[in-house]
mmCIF file with all atom_site columns, C-alpha atoms in Angstrom:
data_model
loop_
_atom_site.group_PDB
_atom_site.id
_atom_site.type_symbol
_atom_site.label_atom_id
_atom_site.label_alt_id
_atom_site.label_comp_id
_atom_site.label_asym_id
_atom_site.label_entity_id
_atom_site.label_seq_id
_atom_site.pdbx_PDB_ins_code
_atom_site.Cartn_x
_atom_site.Cartn_y
_atom_site.Cartn_z
_atom_site.occupancy
_atom_site.B_iso_or_equiv
_atom_site.pdbx_formal_charge
_atom_site.auth_seq_id
_atom_site.auth_comp_id
_atom_site.auth_asym_id
_atom_site.auth_atom_id
_atom_site.pdbx_PDB_model_num
ATOM 1   C CA . MET A 1 1   ? -76.650 -215.483 46.108  1.00 0.00 ? 11  MET A CA 1
ATOM 2   C CA . LYS A 1 2   ? -77.973 -212.064 45.568  1.00 0.00 ? 12  LYS A CA 1
ATOM 3   C CA . SER A 1 3   ? -79.399 -211.995 49.024  1.00 0.00 ? 13  SER A CA 1
ATOM 4   C CA . SER A 1 4   ? -76.119 -213.149 50.536  1.00 0.00 ? 14  SER A CA 1
ATOM 5   C CA . VAL A 1 5   ? -74.267 -210.368 48.688  1.00 0.00 ? 15  VAL A CA 1
ATOM 6   C CA . ILE A 1 6   ? -76.831 -207.878 49.914  1.00 0.00 ? 16  ILE A CA 1
ATOM 7   C CA . SER A 1 7   ? -76.524 -209.252 53.443  1.00 0.00 ? 17  SER A CA 1
ATOM 8   C CA . SER A 1 8   ? -72.753 -208.986 53.255  1.00 0.00 ? 18  SER A CA 1
ATOM 9   C CA . LEU A 1 9   ? -73.001 -205.470 51.928  1.00 0.00 ? 19  LEU A CA 1
ATOM 10  C CA . VAL A 1 10  ? -75.395 -204.497 54.701  1.00 0.00 ? 20  VAL A CA 1
ATOM 11  C CA . CYS A 1 11  ? -72.978 -205.993 57.243  1.00 0.00 ? 21  CYS A CA 1
ATOM 12  C CA . VAL A 1 12  ? -70.078 -204.080 55.726  1.00 0.00 ? 22  VAL A CA 1
ATOM 13  C CA . LEU A 1 13  ? -72.081 -200.852 55.802  1.00 0.00 ? 23  LEU A CA 1
ATOM 14  C CA . LEU A 1 14  ? -73.133 -201.463 59.390  1.00 0.00 ? 24  LEU A CA 1
ATOM 15  C CA . ILE A 1 15  ? -69.544 -202.192 60.412  1.00 0.00 ? 25  ILE A CA 1
ATOM 16  C CA . GLN A 1 16  ? -68.331 -199.105 58.551  1.00 0.00 ? 26  GLN A CA 1
ATOM 17  C CA . GLY A 1 17  ? -70.988 -197.013 60.266  1.00 0.00 ? 27  GLY A CA 1
ATOM 18  C CA . ARG A 1 18  ? -70.014 -198.406 63.635  1.00 0.00 ? 28  ARG A CA 1
ATOM 19  C CA . VAL A 1 19  ? -66.293 -197.816 62.947  1.00 0.00 ? 29  VAL A CA 1
ATOM 20  C CA . MET A 1 20  ? -67.019 -194.241 61.905  1.00 0.00 ? 30  MET A CA 1
ATOM 21  C CA . ALA A 1 21  ? -69.159 -193.716 64.995  1.00 0.00 ? 31  ALA A CA 1
ATOM 22  C CA . ASP A 1 22  ? -66.369 -195.205 67.130  1.00 0.00 ? 32  ASP A CA 1
ATOM 23  C CA . GLU A 1 23  ? -63.837 -192.909 65.420  1.00 0.00 ? 33  GLU A CA 1
ATOM 24  C CA . ASP A 1 24  ? -66.053 -189.897 66.135  1.00 0.00 ? 34  ASP A CA 1
ATOM 25  C CA . ALA A 1 25  ? -66.449 -190.999 69.740  1.00 0.00 ? 35  ALA A CA 1
ATOM 26  C CA . TRP A 1 26  ? -62.694 -191.526 69.999  1.00 0.00 ? 36  TRP A CA 1
ATOM 27  C CA . MET A 1 27  ? -62.031 -188.032 68.569  1.00 0.00 ? 37  MET A CA 1
ATOM 28  C CA . THR A 1 28  ? -64.493 -186.519 71.028  1.00 0.00 ? 38  THR A CA 1
ATOM 29  C CA . LEU A 1 29  ? -62.892 -188.397 73.921  1.00 0.00 ? 39  LEU A CA 1
ATOM 30  C CA . SER A 1 30  ? -59.442 -187.403 72.712  1.00 0.00 ? 40  SER A CA 1
ATOM 31  C CA . GLN A 1 31  ? -60.459 -183.726 72.641  1.00 0.00 ? 41  GLN A CA 1
ATOM 32  C CA . GLN A 1 32  ? -62.032 -183.991 76.096  1.00 0.00 ? 42  GLN A CA 1
ATOM 33  C CA . PHE A 1 33  ? -58.867 -185.635 77.397  1.00 0.00 ? 43  PHE A CA 1
ATOM 34  C CA . ALA A 1 34  ? -56.708 -182.839 75.940  1.00 0.00 ? 44  ALA A CA 1
ATOM 35  C CA . THR A 1 35  ? -58.973 -180.198 77.521  1.00 0.00 ? 45  THR A CA 1
ATOM 36  C CA . MET A 1 36  ? -58.907 -181.960 80.896  1.00 0.00 ? 46  MET A CA 1
ATOM 37  C CA . ASN A 1 37  ? -55.135 -182.369 80.696  1.00 0.00 ? 47  ASN A CA 1
ATOM 38  C CA . ALA A 1 38  ? -54.752 -178.615 80.032  1.00 0.00 ? 48  ALA A CA 1
ATOM 39  C CA . GLU A 1 39  ? -57.032 -177.867 82.996  1.00 0.00 ? 49  GLU A CA 1
ATOM 40  C CA . ILE A 1 40  ? -55.001 -180.205 85.222  1.00 0.00 ? 50  ILE A CA 1
ATOM 41  C CA . GLN A 1 41  ? -51.770 -178.468 84.172  1.00 0.00 ? 51  GLN A CA 1
ATOM 42  C CA . ALA A 1 42  ? -53.333 -175.053 84.898  1.00 0.00 ? 52  ALA A CA 1
ATOM 43  C CA . LEU A 1 43  ? -54.495 -176.280 88.325  1.00 0.00 ? 53  LEU A CA 1
ATOM 44  C CA . LYS A 1 44  ? -51.006 -177.616 89.086  1.00 0.00 ? 54  LYS A CA 1
ATOM 45  C CA . ALA A 1 45  ? -49.471 -174.246 88.182  1.00 0.00 ? 55  ALA A CA 1
ATOM 46  C CA . TRP A 1 46  ? -52.066 -172.411 90.282  1.00 0.00 ? 56  TRP A CA 1
ATOM 47  C CA . THR A 1 47  ? -51.472 -174.763 93.226  1.00 0.00 ? 57  THR A CA 1
ATOM 48  C CA . SER A 1 48  ? -47.746 -174.184 92.897  1.00 0.00 ? 58  SER A CA 1
ATOM 49  C CA . GLN A 1 49  ? -48.269 -170.405 92.954  1.00 0.00 ? 59  GLN A CA 1
ATOM 50  C CA . LEU A 1 50  ? -50.552 -170.628 95.991  1.00 0.00 ? 60  LEU A CA 1
ATOM 51  C CA . THR A 1 51  ? -48.038 -172.820 97.804  1.00 0.00 ? 61  THR A CA 1
ATOM 52  C CA . ALA A 1 52  ? -45.283 -170.308 97.059  1.00 0.00 ? 62  ALA A CA 1
ATOM 53  C CA . ILE A 1 53  ? -47.421 -167.466 98.419  1.00 0.00 ? 63  ILE A CA 1
ATOM 54  C CA . LEU A 1 54  ? -48.404 -169.422 101.521 1.00 0.00 ? 64  LEU A CA 1
ATOM 55  C CA . ASN A 1 55  ? -44.782 -170.360 102.174 1.00 0.00 ? 65  ASN A CA 1
ATOM 56  C CA . LYS A 1 56  ? -43.617 -166.775 101.650 1.00 0.00 ? 66  LYS A CA 1
ATOM 57  C CA . THR A 1 57  ? -41.983 -165.485 104.803 1.00 0.00 ? 67  THR A CA 1
ATOM 58  C CA . VAL A 1 58  ? -41.675 -161.737 105.151 1.00 0.00 ? 68  VAL A CA 1
ATOM 59  C CA . ALA A 1 59  ? -40.369 -160.154 108.363 1.00 0.00 ? 69  ALA A CA 1
ATOM 60  C CA . PHE A 1 60  ? -38.158 -157.271 109.443 1.00 0.00 ? 70  PHE A CA 1
ATOM 61  C CA . HIS A 1 61  ? -36.958 -155.563 112.622 1.00 0.00 ? 71  HIS A CA 1
ATOM 62  C CA . ALA A 1 62  ? -35.031 -152.300 112.400 1.00 0.00 ? 72  ALA A CA 1
ATOM 63  C CA . TRP A 1 63  ? -33.547 -149.598 114.615 1.00 0.00 ? 73  TRP A CA 1
ATOM 64  C CA . GLY A 1 64  ? -31.111 -146.731 114.296 1.00 0.00 ? 74  GLY A CA 1
ATOM 65  C CA . SER A 1 65  ? -27.366 -147.262 114.484 1.00 0.00 ? 75  SER A CA 1
ATOM 66  C CA . THR A 1 66  ? -26.676 -143.708 115.668 1.00 0.00 ? 76  THR A CA 1
ATOM 67  C CA . ASN A 1 67  ? -27.841 -141.800 118.697 1.00 0.00 ? 77  ASN A CA 1
ATOM 68  C CA . PRO A 1 68  ? -29.904 -139.724 118.247 1.00 0.00 ? 78  PRO A CA 1
ATOM 69  C CA . VAL A 1 69  ? -31.944 -140.728 115.224 1.00 0.00 ? 79  VAL A CA 1
ATOM 70  C CA . GLN A 1 70  ? -33.155 -137.451 113.763 1.00 0.00 ? 80  GLN A CA 1
ATOM 71  C CA . ALA A 1 71  ? -36.308 -136.910 111.715 1.00 0.00 ? 81  ALA A CA 1
ATOM 72  C CA . THR A 1 72  ? -37.287 -133.751 109.905 1.00 0.00 ? 82  THR A CA 1
ATOM 73  C CA . ALA A 1 73  ? -40.609 -132.091 110.605 1.00 0.00 ? 83  ALA A CA 1
ATOM 74  C CA . LEU A 1 74  ? -43.281 -134.412 109.208 1.00 0.00 ? 84  LEU A CA 1
ATOM 75  C CA . GLY A 1 75  ? -40.510 -136.628 107.772 1.00 0.00 ? 85  GLY A CA 1
ATOM 76  C CA . ASN A 1 76  ? -39.785 -140.335 107.895 1.00 0.00 ? 86  ASN A CA 1
ATOM 77  C CA . ILE A 1 77  ? -37.977 -141.773 110.896 1.00 0.00 ? 87  ILE A CA 1
ATOM 78  C CA . ILE A 1 78  ? -35.175 -143.601 109.104 1.00 0.00 ? 88  ILE A CA 1
ATOM 79  C CA . LEU A 1 79  ? -33.961 -146.612 111.052 1.00 0.00 ? 89  LEU A CA 1
ATOM 80  C CA . ASN A 1 80  ? -30.853 -147.754 109.232 1.00 0.00 ? 90  ASN A CA 1
ATOM 81  C CA . HIS A 1 81  ? -30.024 -151.060 110.890 1.00 0.00 ? 91  HIS A CA 1
ATOM 82  C CA . ALA A 1 82  ? -32.115 -154.134 110.054 1.00 0.00 ? 92  ALA A CA 1
ATOM 83  C CA . ALA A 1 83  ? -31.336 -156.970 112.444 1.00 0.00 ? 93  ALA A CA 1
ATOM 84  C CA . THR A 1 84  ? -33.920 -159.072 110.612 1.00 0.00 ? 94  THR A CA 1
ATOM 85  C CA . ASN A 1 85  ? -34.891 -158.541 106.982 1.00 0.00 ? 95  ASN A CA 1
ATOM 86  C CA . ILE A 1 86  ? -36.359 -161.804 105.660 1.00 0.00 ? 96  ILE A CA 1
ATOM 87  C CA . GLY A 1 87  ? -37.540 -161.157 102.129 1.00 0.00 ? 97  GLY A CA 1
ATOM 88  C CA . ASN A 1 88  ? -35.360 -158.019 101.833 1.00 0.00 ? 98  ASN A CA 1
ATOM 89  C CA . ALA A 1 89  ? -38.443 -155.794 101.745 1.00 0.00 ? 99  ALA A CA 1
ATOM 90  C CA . PHE A 1 90  ? -37.175 -153.214 104.281 1.00 0.00 ? 100 PHE A CA 1
ATOM 91  C CA . ASP A 1 91  ? -34.878 -150.502 102.888 1.00 0.00 ? 101 ASP A CA 1
ATOM 92  C CA . THR A 1 92  ? -32.376 -149.253 105.493 1.00 0.00 ? 102 THR A CA 1
ATOM 93  C CA . LEU A 1 93  ? -31.572 -146.178 103.369 1.00 0.00 ? 103 LEU A CA 1
ATOM 94  C CA . THR A 1 94  ? -35.148 -144.879 103.402 1.00 0.00 ? 104 THR A CA 1
ATOM 95  C CA . GLY A 1 95  ? -36.696 -146.672 106.393 1.00 0.00 ? 105 GLY A CA 1
ATOM 96  C CA . VAL A 1 96  ? -39.484 -147.875 104.098 1.00 0.00 ? 106 VAL A CA 1
ATOM 97  C CA . PHE A 1 97  ? -40.958 -151.372 103.882 1.00 0.00 ? 107 PHE A CA 1
ATOM 98  C CA . SER A 1 98  ? -42.280 -152.270 100.401 1.00 0.00 ? 108 SER A CA 1
ATOM 99  C CA . ALA A 1 99  ? -44.771 -155.132 100.561 1.00 0.00 ? 109 ALA A CA 1
ATOM 100 C CA . PRO A 1 100 ? -43.560 -157.958 98.272  1.00 0.00 ? 110 PRO A CA 1
ATOM 101 C CA . VAL A 1 101 ? -46.939 -159.743 98.387  1.00 0.00 ? 111 VAL A CA 1
ATOM 102 C CA . SER A 1 102 ? -50.485 -158.702 99.191  1.00 0.00 ? 112 SER A CA 1
ATOM 103 C CA . GLY A 1 103 ? -51.768 -159.927 102.508 1.00 0.00 ? 113 GLY A CA 1
ATOM 104 C CA . LEU A 1 104 ? -52.470 -159.303 106.160 1.00 0.00 ? 114 LEU A CA 1
ATOM 105 C CA . TYR A 1 105 ? -49.486 -157.780 107.991 1.00 0.00 ? 115 TYR A CA 1
ATOM 106 C CA . ASP A 1 106 ? -48.582 -156.925 111.580 1.00 0.00 ? 116 ASP A CA 1
ATOM 107 C CA . PHE A 1 107 ? -46.514 -153.742 112.128 1.00 0.00 ? 117 PHE A CA 1
ATOM 108 C CA . GLN A 1 108 ? -45.190 -152.292 115.377 1.00 0.00 ? 118 GLN A CA 1
ATOM 109 C CA . ALA A 1 109 ? -43.083 -149.246 116.214 1.00 0.00 ? 119 ALA A CA 1
ATOM 110 C CA . SER A 1 110 ? -41.627 -147.737 119.377 1.00 0.00 ? 120 SER A CA 1
ATOM 111 C CA . VAL A 1 111 ? -40.300 -144.206 119.799 1.00 0.00 ? 121 VAL A CA 1
ATOM 112 C CA . VAL A 1 112 ? -38.289 -142.753 122.684 1.00 0.00 ? 122 VAL A CA 1
ATOM 113 C CA . SER A 1 113 ? -37.458 -139.049 122.962 1.00 0.00 ? 123 SER A CA 1
ATOM 114 C CA . TYR A 1 114 ? -33.719 -138.283 122.957 1.00 0.00 ? 124 TYR A CA 1
ATOM 115 C CA . ASP A 1 115 ? -33.962 -135.112 125.055 1.00 0.00 ? 125 ASP A CA 1
ATOM 116 C CA . ARG A 1 116 ? -35.319 -134.904 128.579 1.00 0.00 ? 126 ARG A CA 1
ATOM 117 C CA . GLY A 1 117 ? -36.881 -131.899 130.256 1.00 0.00 ? 127 GLY A CA 1
ATOM 118 C CA . ALA A 1 118 ? -39.649 -129.394 129.752 1.00 0.00 ? 128 ALA A CA 1
ATOM 119 C CA . ASN A 1 119 ? -41.628 -129.723 126.515 1.00 0.00 ? 129 ASN A CA 1
ATOM 120 C CA . LYS A 1 120 ? -39.642 -132.770 125.377 1.00 0.00 ? 130 LYS A CA 1
ATOM 121 C CA . TYR A 1 121 ? -41.775 -135.263 123.543 1.00 0.00 ? 131 TYR A CA 1
ATOM 122 C CA . VAL A 1 122 ? -41.773 -136.946 120.157 1.00 0.00 ? 132 VAL A CA 1
ATOM 123 C CA . HIS A 1 123 ? -44.519 -138.132 117.863 1.00 0.00 ? 133 HIS A CA 1
ATOM 124 C CA . GLY A 1 124 ? -44.515 -141.180 115.626 1.00 0.00 ? 134 GLY A CA 1
ATOM 125 C CA . ALA A 1 125 ? -47.013 -142.907 113.365 1.00 0.00 ? 135 ALA A CA 1
ATOM 126 C CA . ILE A 1 126 ? -47.141 -145.973 111.154 1.00 0.00 ? 136 ILE A CA 1
ATOM 127 C CA . TYR A 1 127 ? -48.289 -145.132 107.633 1.00 0.00 ? 137 TYR A CA 1
ATOM 128 C CA . VAL A 1 128 ? -49.390 -147.316 104.732 1.00 0.00 ? 138 VAL A CA 1
ATOM 129 C CA . ASP A 1 129 ? -48.705 -145.094 101.742 1.00 0.00 ? 139 ASP A CA 1
ATOM 130 C CA . ASP A 1 130 ? -50.104 -141.774 103.004 1.00 0.00 ? 140 ASP A CA 1
ATOM 131 C CA . ALA A 1 131 ? -52.676 -143.129 105.470 1.00 0.00 ? 141 ALA A CA 1
ATOM 132 C CA . ILE A 1 132 ? -52.005 -143.201 109.230 1.00 0.00 ? 142 ILE A CA 1
ATOM 133 C CA . GLN A 1 133 ? -52.599 -146.654 110.734 1.00 0.00 ? 143 GLN A CA 1
ATOM 134 C CA . ALA A 1 134 ? -51.334 -146.117 114.307 1.00 0.00 ? 144 ALA A CA 1
ATOM 135 C CA . ILE A 1 135 ? -49.851 -143.214 116.269 1.00 0.00 ? 145 ILE A CA 1
ATOM 136 C CA . GLY A 1 136 ? -47.936 -142.672 119.507 1.00 0.00 ? 146 GLY A CA 1
ATOM 137 C CA . ILE A 1 137 ? -46.417 -139.839 121.557 1.00 0.00 ? 147 ILE A CA 1
ATOM 138 C CA . SER A 1 138 ? -43.411 -140.277 123.864 1.00 0.00 ? 148 SER A CA 1
ATOM 139 C CA . ASP A 1 139 ? -43.511 -137.761 126.745 1.00 0.00 ? 149 ASP A CA 1
ATOM 140 C CA . ASN A 1 140 ? -40.195 -137.015 128.490 1.00 0.00 ? 150 ASN A CA 1
ATOM 141 C CA . ARG A 1 141 ? -41.152 -133.785 130.284 1.00 0.00 ? 151 ARG A CA 1
ATOM 142 C CA . HIS A 1 142 ? -40.742 -135.318 133.726 1.00 0.00 ? 152 HIS A CA 1
ATOM 143 C CA . GLY A 1 143 ? -37.029 -136.098 133.508 1.00 0.00 ? 153 GLY A CA 1
ATOM 144 C CA . TYR A 1 144 ? -37.145 -139.743 132.469 1.00 0.00 ? 154 TYR A CA 1
ATOM 145 C CA . TYR A 1 145 ? -37.237 -141.475 129.131 1.00 0.00 ? 155 TYR A CA 1
ATOM 146 C CA . GLY A 1 146 ? -40.787 -142.053 128.031 1.00 0.00 ? 156 GLY A CA 1
ATOM 147 C CA . GLN A 1 147 ? -41.580 -144.581 125.353 1.00 0.00 ? 157 GLN A CA 1
ATOM 148 C CA . ALA A 1 148 ? -44.549 -144.903 123.028 1.00 0.00 ? 158 ALA A CA 1
ATOM 149 C CA . THR A 1 149 ? -45.272 -148.210 121.341 1.00 0.00 ? 159 THR A CA 1
ATOM 150 C CA . PHE A 1 150 ? -47.947 -148.470 118.685 1.00 0.00 ? 160 PHE A CA 1
ATOM 151 C CA . LYS A 1 151 ? -49.114 -151.332 116.522 1.00 0.00 ? 161 LYS A CA 1
ATOM 152 C CA . THR A 1 152 ? -51.446 -152.125 113.651 1.00 0.00 ? 162 THR A CA 1
ATOM 153 C CA . VAL A 1 153 ? -52.707 -155.194 111.827 1.00 0.00 ? 163 VAL A CA 1
ATOM 154 C CA . VAL A 1 154 ? -53.595 -154.154 108.296 1.00 0.00 ? 164 VAL A CA 1
ATOM 155 C CA . HIS A 1 155 ? -54.127 -155.526 104.801 1.00 0.00 ? 165 HIS A CA 1
ATOM 156 C CA . VAL A 1 156 ? -51.393 -154.272 102.463 1.00 0.00 ? 166 VAL A CA 1
ATOM 157 C CA . LYS A 1 157 ? -51.271 -154.728 98.702  1.00 0.00 ? 167 LYS A CA 1
ATOM 158 C CA . ALA A 1 158 ? -48.072 -155.774 96.937  1.00 0.00 ? 168 ALA A CA 1
ATOM 159 C CA . GLY A 1 159 ? -45.988 -152.666 96.242  1.00 0.00 ? 169 GLY A CA 1
ATOM 160 C CA . GLN A 1 160 ? -47.534 -150.486 98.933  1.00 0.00 ? 170 GLN A CA 1
ATOM 161 C CA . LYS A 1 161 ? -45.104 -148.610 101.202 1.00 0.00 ? 171 LYS A CA 1
ATOM 162 C CA . VAL A 1 162 ? -45.165 -148.829 105.001 1.00 0.00 ? 172 VAL A CA 1
ATOM 163 C CA . TYR A 1 163 ? -43.051 -146.508 107.149 1.00 0.00 ? 173 TYR A CA 1
ATOM 164 C CA . VAL A 1 164 ? -42.811 -144.668 110.467 1.00 0.00 ? 174 VAL A CA 1
ATOM 165 C CA . LYS A 1 165 ? -43.069 -140.914 110.280 1.00 0.00 ? 175 LYS A CA 1
ATOM 166 C CA . ASN A 1 166 ? -42.559 -137.965 112.627 1.00 0.00 ? 176 ASN A CA 1
ATOM 167 C CA . THR A 1 167 ? -46.049 -136.445 112.783 1.00 0.00 ? 177 THR A CA 1
ATOM 168 C CA . ASP A 1 168 ? -44.858 -133.297 114.568 1.00 0.00 ? 178 ASP A CA 1
ATOM 169 C CA . ASN A 1 169 ? -44.199 -130.092 112.646 1.00 0.00 ? 179 ASN A CA 1
ATOM 170 C CA . LYS A 1 170 ? -40.721 -129.739 114.172 1.00 0.00 ? 180 LYS A CA 1
ATOM 171 C CA . VAL A 1 171 ? -37.448 -131.650 113.860 1.00 0.00 ? 181 VAL A CA 1
ATOM 172 C CA . SER A 1 172 ? -37.414 -134.460 116.412 1.00 0.00 ? 182 SER A CA 1
ATOM 173 C CA . GLN A 1 173 ? -34.627 -136.571 117.876 1.00 0.00 ? 183 GLN A CA 1
ATOM 174 C CA . TYR A 1 174 ? -35.264 -140.171 118.843 1.00 0.00 ? 184 TYR A CA 1
ATOM 175 C CA . TYR A 1 175 ? -33.171 -142.075 121.370 1.00 0.00 ? 185 TYR A CA 1
ATOM 176 C CA . ASP A 1 176 ? -31.412 -145.125 119.998 1.00 0.00 ? 186 ASP A CA 1
ATOM 177 C CA . SER A 1 177 ? -28.082 -146.890 119.791 1.00 0.00 ? 187 SER A CA 1
ATOM 178 C CA . LEU A 1 178 ? -26.882 -149.962 117.934 1.00 0.00 ? 188 LEU A CA 1
ATOM 179 C CA . GLY A 1 179 ? -26.178 -151.885 121.116 1.00 0.00 ? 189 GLY A CA 1
ATOM 180 C CA . SER A 1 180 ? -29.410 -150.886 122.818 1.00 0.00 ? 190 SER A CA 1
ATOM 181 C CA . PRO A 1 181 ? -32.316 -150.350 120.412 1.00 0.00 ? 191 PRO A CA 1
ATOM 182 C CA . HIS A 1 182 ? -35.117 -148.185 121.771 1.00 0.00 ? 192 HIS A CA 1
ATOM 183 C CA . THR A 1 183 ? -36.679 -146.586 118.699 1.00 0.00 ? 193 THR A CA 1
ATOM 184 C CA . THR A 1 184 ? -37.687 -149.530 116.522 1.00 0.00 ? 194 THR A CA 1
ATOM 185 C CA . PHE A 1 185 ? -39.886 -150.545 113.605 1.00 0.00 ? 195 PHE A CA 1
ATOM 186 C CA . SER A 1 186 ? -40.855 -154.129 112.809 1.00 0.00 ? 196 SER A CA 1
ATOM 187 C CA . GLY A 1 187 ? -43.366 -156.069 110.803 1.00 0.00 ? 197 GLY A CA 1
ATOM 188 C CA . PHE A 1 188 ? -44.240 -159.458 109.418 1.00 0.00 ? 198 PHE A CA 1
ATOM 189 C CA . LEU A 1 189 ? -46.654 -161.123 107.027 1.00 0.00 ? 199 LEU A CA 1
ATOM 190 C CA . ILE A 1 190 ? -49.433 -162.944 108.864 1.00 0.00 ? 200 ILE A CA 1
ATOM 191 C CA . ARG A 1 191 ? -51.153 -164.404 105.801 1.00 0.00 ? 201 ARG A CA 1
ATOM 192 C CA . ALA A 1 192 ? -50.696 -163.832 102.075 1.00 0.00 ? 202 ALA A CA 1
ATOM 193 C CA . ASP A 1 193 ? -53.716 -163.387 99.800  1.00 0.00 ? 203 ASP A CA 1
#
C-alpha cells in the first residue's frame, strides 16, 4: 500500500511538473504570439504608408495670365495660372512649388522674351531652394520671338521649394497670355521615396 501511495504521489508530481512545464510553454508561446501580432500590425501600417506614397500623384502646369509677365532683377518669375495642380503643391501667388513628398521629380520651364529688337533677351533658371538645376536664355535680337526651354530631373526632399527665377540683373518681361501660354513652368513626381 505504501508503495502504491508513493507511486501515486510520484505520478501526481510528474503530472504537476508536466502541467507547469506546459503552462510555461504556453506563456512563452502566448508572449511570442503577442510580439508577432504587434510586428504584423506594424508591417501593415508601414505597407499602408508605402502604398499611400506610391499612389501619391503630384503634378502641376502653370503660366501667366497677363502679358507680359514681369520679373524683377534676380527675382522669381511668378506664373499665376495653374491649369493643372494635382496635390495643390504649386502656389500661384508666389510661383513656388513646395514638394509634398520626397522623391524623384521632373521639372520643365520655357521662357519667351516679350520685347523684340536689339539686346532683347531673357534669362530663366529652375532652382531647388537656392541651387540652380537648369538654365535657359531666350534671344529675340533678330526680330522674332525666341524661346528657351530647360528641364531637370532631380531628387527633392519634402518641403523643399522649386521655382523659376530671372537670373539676369535687370527687370525682364516674359511673353505670355492666358489663351496662349508661352512662358510656362511644370513638374511632376516620378517616384516617391
